[in-house]
Coordinates of C-alpha atoms and ligand atoms in Angstrom, one line a residue:
M275 CA -50.5 -21.0 43.1
S276 CA -48.9 -20.0 45.9
A277 CA -47.8 -16.2 47.0
Q278 CA -44.2 -15.8 46.2
L279 CA -41.3 -13.9 47.9
I280 CA -39.4 -11.7 45.2
V281 CA -36.0 -10.5 46.7
A282 CA -35.4 -6.5 44.9
L283 CA -31.5 -6.6 44.6
D284 CA -31.7 -3.0 45.0
V285 CA -27.8 -2.6 45.9
P286 CA -24.9 0.0 43.8
G287 CA -22.9 -3.1 42.5
P288 CA -22.6 -6.4 40.9
A289 CA -21.0 -7.9 43.5
E290 CA -23.4 -6.7 45.9
A291 CA -25.9 -7.9 43.6
E292 CA -24.1 -11.5 43.7
R293 CA -23.2 -11.8 47.2
L294 CA -27.2 -12.3 47.0
I295 CA -28.4 -13.8 45.2
D296 CA -25.9 -16.7 46.2
E297 CA -27.0 -16.0 50.2
L298 CA -30.4 -16.6 48.9
Y299 CA -30.5 -18.9 46.6
E300 CA -31.4 -22.6 48.2
L301 CA -34.7 -20.6 48.8
D302 CA -35.9 -19.8 45.0
P303 CA -37.3 -16.4 45.0
I304 CA -37.5 -14.5 42.3
F305 CA -35.1 -11.7 42.2
K306 CA -35.5 -8.3 40.9
I307 CA -33.5 -6.3 38.7
G308 CA -34.7 -2.8 39.3
L309 CA -33.6 0.4 38.3
E310 CA -30.2 0.8 40.1
A311 CA -28.9 -2.7 38.5
L312 CA -30.7 -2.3 35.3
Y313 CA -28.9 1.2 34.9
G314 CA -25.4 0.4 36.6
Y315 CA -24.8 -3.3 35.5
S316 CA -27.2 -4.9 33.7
D317 CA -24.9 -7.1 31.5
R318 CA -23.3 -8.9 34.4
I319 CA -26.9 -9.1 36.3
F320 CA -28.3 -10.5 33.3
A321 CA -25.4 -12.6 32.7
Y322 CA -25.1 -13.5 36.7
C323 CA -28.6 -14.8 36.9
E324 CA -28.6 -16.8 33.6
S325 CA -25.5 -18.0 34.9
R326 CA -27.4 -19.3 37.9
D327 CA -30.9 -20.2 36.4
V328 CA -32.5 -18.3 38.5
R329 CA -36.1 -16.1 37.5
T330 CA -36.0 -13.2 37.6
F331 CA -39.3 -10.2 37.5
I332 CA -37.1 -7.0 35.3
D333 CA -38.8 -3.8 37.1
A334 CA -38.0 -1.8 34.3
K335 CA -41.4 0.8 35.1
L336 CA -41.6 1.3 31.6
H337 CA -43.3 4.5 30.4
D338 CA -42.7 5.8 26.8
I339 CA -45.4 6.3 23.7
P340 CA -46.0 2.9 23.0
R341 CA -43.1 2.4 19.5
T342 CA -40.0 3.0 22.5
V343 CA -41.8 0.6 25.0
E344 CA -42.3 -2.0 22.2
A345 CA -38.3 -1.6 21.4
A346 CA -37.6 -1.9 24.6
V347 CA -39.1 -5.0 25.8
R348 CA -38.1 -6.7 22.9
Q349 CA -33.9 -6.1 24.4
L350 CA -35.6 -7.0 27.8
V351 CA -37.4 -10.8 27.0
R352 CA -34.8 -13.3 27.8
P353 CA -34.8 -16.8 29.1
N354 CA -34.7 -15.6 32.8
A355 CA -37.6 -13.9 33.2
H356 CA -41.1 -13.8 34.5
I357 CA -41.8 -10.6 34.6
I358 CA -41.3 -7.8 32.9
N359 CA -43.9 -4.2 33.9
V360 CA -44.5 -1.4 32.3
H361 CA -46.4 1.8 33.4
A362 CA -50.0 1.4 33.4
L363 CA -50.7 5.8 33.0
G364 CA -49.0 5.1 30.3
G365 CA -51.8 4.2 28.5
N366 CA -53.7 1.2 27.0
D367 CA -51.5 1.4 23.6
M368 CA -48.8 1.4 25.3
M369 CA -49.5 -1.2 27.6
R370 CA -50.6 -3.7 24.9
A371 CA -47.5 -3.3 22.7
A372 CA -45.5 -4.5 25.2
V373 CA -47.8 -7.5 25.4
E374 CA -47.9 -8.1 22.2
A375 CA -43.5 -7.4 22.0
A376 CA -42.9 -9.7 24.6
G377 CA -45.2 -12.3 23.0
E378 CA -43.6 -11.6 19.7
R379 CA -40.0 -11.7 20.9
A380 CA -40.2 -14.9 23.3
A381 CA -41.3 -16.1 20.2
E382 CA -38.4 -15.7 17.7
L383 CA -36.1 -17.1 21.1
G384 CA -38.0 -20.0 21.8
I385 CA -38.9 -19.3 25.0
A386 CA -41.7 -18.7 27.3
A387 CA -43.2 -14.7 27.1
P388 CA -42.6 -13.1 29.7
Q389 CA -45.7 -12.0 32.2
I390 CA -46.5 -8.0 32.0
F391 CA -47.7 -6.4 34.6
A392 CA -48.4 -2.7 35.0
V393 CA -47.7 -0.4 38.1
T394 CA -50.6 1.3 39.1
I395 CA -50.6 4.2 41.5
L396 CA -46.8 3.7 43.0
T397 CA -47.1 2.9 47.1
S398 CA -44.8 5.5 48.0
I399 CA -47.9 7.3 47.1
A400 CA -50.2 8.7 49.7
P401 CA -54.0 9.1 49.5
E402 CA -52.6 13.0 49.8
D403 CA -49.9 12.8 47.1
L404 CA -52.3 11.6 44.0
N405 CA -54.8 15.1 44.9
E406 CA -51.0 16.8 44.3
L407 CA -51.0 14.6 41.1
G408 CA -54.4 15.6 39.6
L409 CA -55.7 12.4 39.9
Q410 CA -59.3 12.3 41.8
G411 CA -60.1 9.4 44.1
G412 CA -58.2 7.1 46.4
P413 CA -54.9 4.9 45.9
G414 CA -58.0 2.2 45.4
E415 CA -60.2 3.9 42.6
N416 CA -57.3 4.7 41.1
A417 CA -55.1 1.2 41.1
T418 CA -59.2 -0.1 40.2
R419 CA -59.1 1.9 36.8
L420 CA -55.9 1.4 36.1
S421 CA -55.8 -2.4 36.4
A422 CA -59.2 -2.6 34.5
L423 CA -57.2 -0.8 31.5
A424 CA -54.4 -2.8 31.9
R425 CA -56.0 -6.5 32.0
D426 CA -58.5 -4.9 28.7
A427 CA -54.5 -4.2 26.9
G428 CA -54.2 -8.0 27.7
C429 CA -51.1 -7.5 31.2
S430 CA -51.0 -10.9 33.1
G431 CA -51.5 -8.2 36.2
V432 CA -50.3 -5.2 38.4
V433 CA -48.1 -3.6 40.7
C434 CA -50.2 -2.6 43.4
S435 CA -50.2 -2.7 48.0
A436 CA -51.8 -5.6 49.4
H437 CA -54.1 -2.9 50.4
E438 CA -56.0 -3.1 47.2
V439 CA -56.0 -6.9 46.2
R440 CA -58.8 -8.2 47.9
D441 CA -61.1 -5.6 45.9
L442 CA -58.8 -6.0 42.7
K443 CA -59.2 -10.2 42.4
R444 CA -62.4 -9.2 43.4
F445 CA -63.8 -7.1 40.1
F446 CA -60.8 -9.4 38.0
G447 CA -61.1 -12.8 39.3
D448 CA -58.6 -14.5 41.2
D449 CA -56.6 -14.4 37.3
F450 CA -55.5 -11.7 37.3
L451 CA -52.5 -11.3 39.1
A452 CA -51.3 -9.1 41.9
L453 CA -47.2 -8.5 42.9
T454 CA -47.2 -6.2 45.5
P455 CA -44.0 -4.3 46.8
G456 CA -44.3 -2.1 50.2
I457 CA -43.9 -5.2 52.8
R458 CA -43.0 -5.0 55.6
P459 CA -43.0 -7.1 58.7
V460 CA -43.4 -6.1 62.2
G461 CA -41.2 -3.9 63.4
T462 CA -39.0 -3.1 60.2
A463 CA -38.4 0.7 58.6
H464 CA -41.3 1.9 55.9
G465 CA -38.6 4.2 54.8
D466 CA -40.0 6.2 51.2
Q467 CA -42.2 3.5 51.4
K468 CA -46.3 4.9 52.5
R469 CA -49.1 2.2 51.8
T470 CA -47.0 -1.0 53.6
A471 CA -48.5 -4.0 54.5
S472 CA -46.4 -7.1 56.5
P473 CA -45.7 -10.6 54.3
A474 CA -48.7 -11.9 55.9
Q475 CA -51.3 -9.0 55.1
A476 CA -50.3 -9.5 51.7
V477 CA -50.2 -13.2 51.8
E478 CA -54.0 -13.1 53.5
A479 CA -55.2 -10.2 50.6
G480 CA -54.8 -12.6 47.9
A481 CA -52.1 -11.1 47.0
D482 CA -50.2 -13.3 43.6
Y483 CA -46.4 -11.8 44.5
L484 CA -44.7 -10.3 47.4
V485 CA -41.7 -8.2 47.1
V486 CA -39.3 -7.3 49.3
G487 CA -36.1 -5.0 49.4
R488 CA -34.7 -3.2 52.2
P489 CA -36.1 -5.4 55.0
I490 CA -33.8 -8.3 53.5
T491 CA -31.1 -6.6 52.1
E492 CA -30.3 -4.7 54.9
A493 CA -30.6 -7.6 57.5
A494 CA -27.5 -8.4 59.2
D495 CA -28.6 -11.6 58.1
P496 CA -30.4 -11.5 55.1
L497 CA -30.8 -14.9 54.3
A498 CA -32.2 -15.6 58.4
A499 CA -34.8 -12.5 57.2
A500 CA -36.3 -14.1 54.4
K501 CA -36.4 -17.0 55.5
A502 CA -39.0 -15.9 58.4
I503 CA -40.7 -13.5 55.3
L504 CA -41.3 -17.1 54.0
D505 CA -42.0 -19.0 57.3
E506 CA -45.1 -15.6 57.5
M507 CA -46.5 -15.9 54.1
R508 CA -46.8 -19.8 54.6
E509 CA -48.7 -19.6 57.3
K510 CA -51.1 -17.6 55.8
Q511 CA -51.2 -19.0 52.4
P512 CA -54.5 -20.6 52.2
Q513 CA -54.2 -24.3 51.6
Ligands
LIG610 O1 -36.8 -1.5 49.8 P1 -38.4 -2.0 49.5 O2 -39.2 -3.3 50.0 O3 -38.9 -0.5 49.6 O4 -38.3 -2.3 47.5 C1 -39.6 -2.2 47.5 C2 -38.9 -1.8 46.4 O5 -40.7 -2.3 45.4 C3 -38.0 -1.5 45.6 O6 -37.3 -2.2 44.5 C4 -38.6 -0.8 44.0 O7 -38.7 0.2 43.4 C5 -39.9 -1.7 44.4 N1 -41.5 -0.9 43.8 C6 -42.1 -0.3 44.5 N2 -43.2 0.1 44.4 C7 -43.7 0.5 43.1 C8 -43.0 -1.4 41.9 C9 -41.8 -1.4 42.2 O8 -41.8 0.1 45.7 N3 -45.2 -0.2 42.5

């Protein structure tokens, strides 16, 4: 599978989100519905994505006791949801509950089950931040350990930085998918992201999905910015 672009709909209101979907529609990206949209205007954005039949990644980052996560996943499963995520730090039972709930709810609805991904270490966390959190080792070691846990719990893949993808693919194989945020085309602002990579670097490393927010949403011309990122991705895609 060639790497796919996911555009983060990190905008304050549904009108802006719908405008972005309309503007980028022709490129057929996956649209990421994150915390801002989920807490602010989930009903409207879900309905709009369904009406336009666009693929979505519900970036809910669930992290709670297994029963609560299972119930939340059941609420989120819907026809256009291709990916839903949880935090790997929620543990094996919690991730397993999410995977099972996604499969069961999708079967009830007669639709394809969304893939469950687990967030390893946020791309906004720098190596020195890990010590402060009491985690031993660097981002790579922690991402590998949490990925093993996620794979054993039945997750389809993990959310990690592009810098960790090569090792994860070596350890867990190409079928265990890598979704990488913190993507910054050369020359764009990093903002709060610390473990960043360019689209080319992420694709070269073997990432399956690249999440891009501000470099597209804050661009003067979001369509042109997204096209340039897709061109950069295609250039590096192994044939
Ligand atoms: O604007 P930017 O490209 O930094 O947006 C990245 C998006 O990916 C944000 O919506 C953020 O919530 C999300 N994300 C992330 N790091 C993770 C998981 C998701 O940055 N580990």
